[in-house]
């Protein structure tokens, strides 16, 4: 079709002057061509030659100006010389001392702001005797304060039938890490028809934490993780010789096998208390000292988390000591159980309930 509109006035006042808009749409064009008649030309004004004098004067001053400012008159931007400002903007940038500051900040967040946790393997003689395996373990974490809706942030997560994860640091990062590990364990079962070994689970945690330090645009995991689980025996997965193993991973991806682990607030004091316990029971040569050692291990965990003795750094100034409670987990090797471990838990154990819980764990199981 052909549509031609000539001299269509834009406003009512244009009808008197004859000025208008010419809009034509032809089949060969996609859009209408809008043209406006030009206004009557204005008579030219006489220009004076003053501009040539000014231009010549500026040319005379130009060499001196360029020499005074080599960067064409631009001043260098002011930059701070502080190391923390220069090197903590990027996760993948090392400072002159060879540290990744974002990883250091994540470690500080775990040690200063994370909820305290403490774990022990027993018997302690497994730390020095090559043929000795751990047959039981005690895990403890300070109970989190319930929110307004009654929900709590769990610090102990069951990853698989034979693996438990204890996190200290950012609660959201701990839950996300536990969920990712469960998915990897399920994928391993689907692909190979068997659960992953404990060291494979630990390597997955370390790889995930390390990957966050080499990829741009992300954030370091603010979690210190303690992993406890059953290890396979020398024959196969159901071997009776397999014991319990304990590992600890840091935000930077470092993995270490340990007999006692502590994380969160007051970590240094807690590690000192755990070391004293291990050294005390490491050289015991009695035939059956496990009952006494288990009781001493439970006392050690409760004293650390409830802030007794010299572990005052666990105590919060604004928190009532009577309101403190501990979530306790006791693990023991049992070939008849699923995952070859028996897991007993006691939630929200307060100071007045400690002796009752110890009696149940030591005598009834």
XYZ file of N, CA and C in Angstrom, residues 15 54 104 164 209 355 363:
21
model
N -0.682 26.135 10.797
C -1.497 26.274 9.596
C -1.323 27.647 8.966
N 43.760 35.086 19.646
C 43.681 34.236 20.848
C 44.311 32.886 20.592
N 42.518 -15.102 55.815
C 42.781 -14.761 57.214
C 41.542 -14.191 57.884
N 29.846 -37.875 60.398
C 29.252 -36.710 61.054
C 30.131 -35.501 60.798
N 36.558 -25.909 49.874
C 37.061 -24.714 50.554
C 38.221 -24.080 49.791
N 25.772 -35.048 85.167
C 25.990 -36.339 85.825
C 24.977 -37.374 85.363
N 26.953 -46.374 81.458
C 26.441 -47.614 82.040
C 25.414 -48.339 81.165
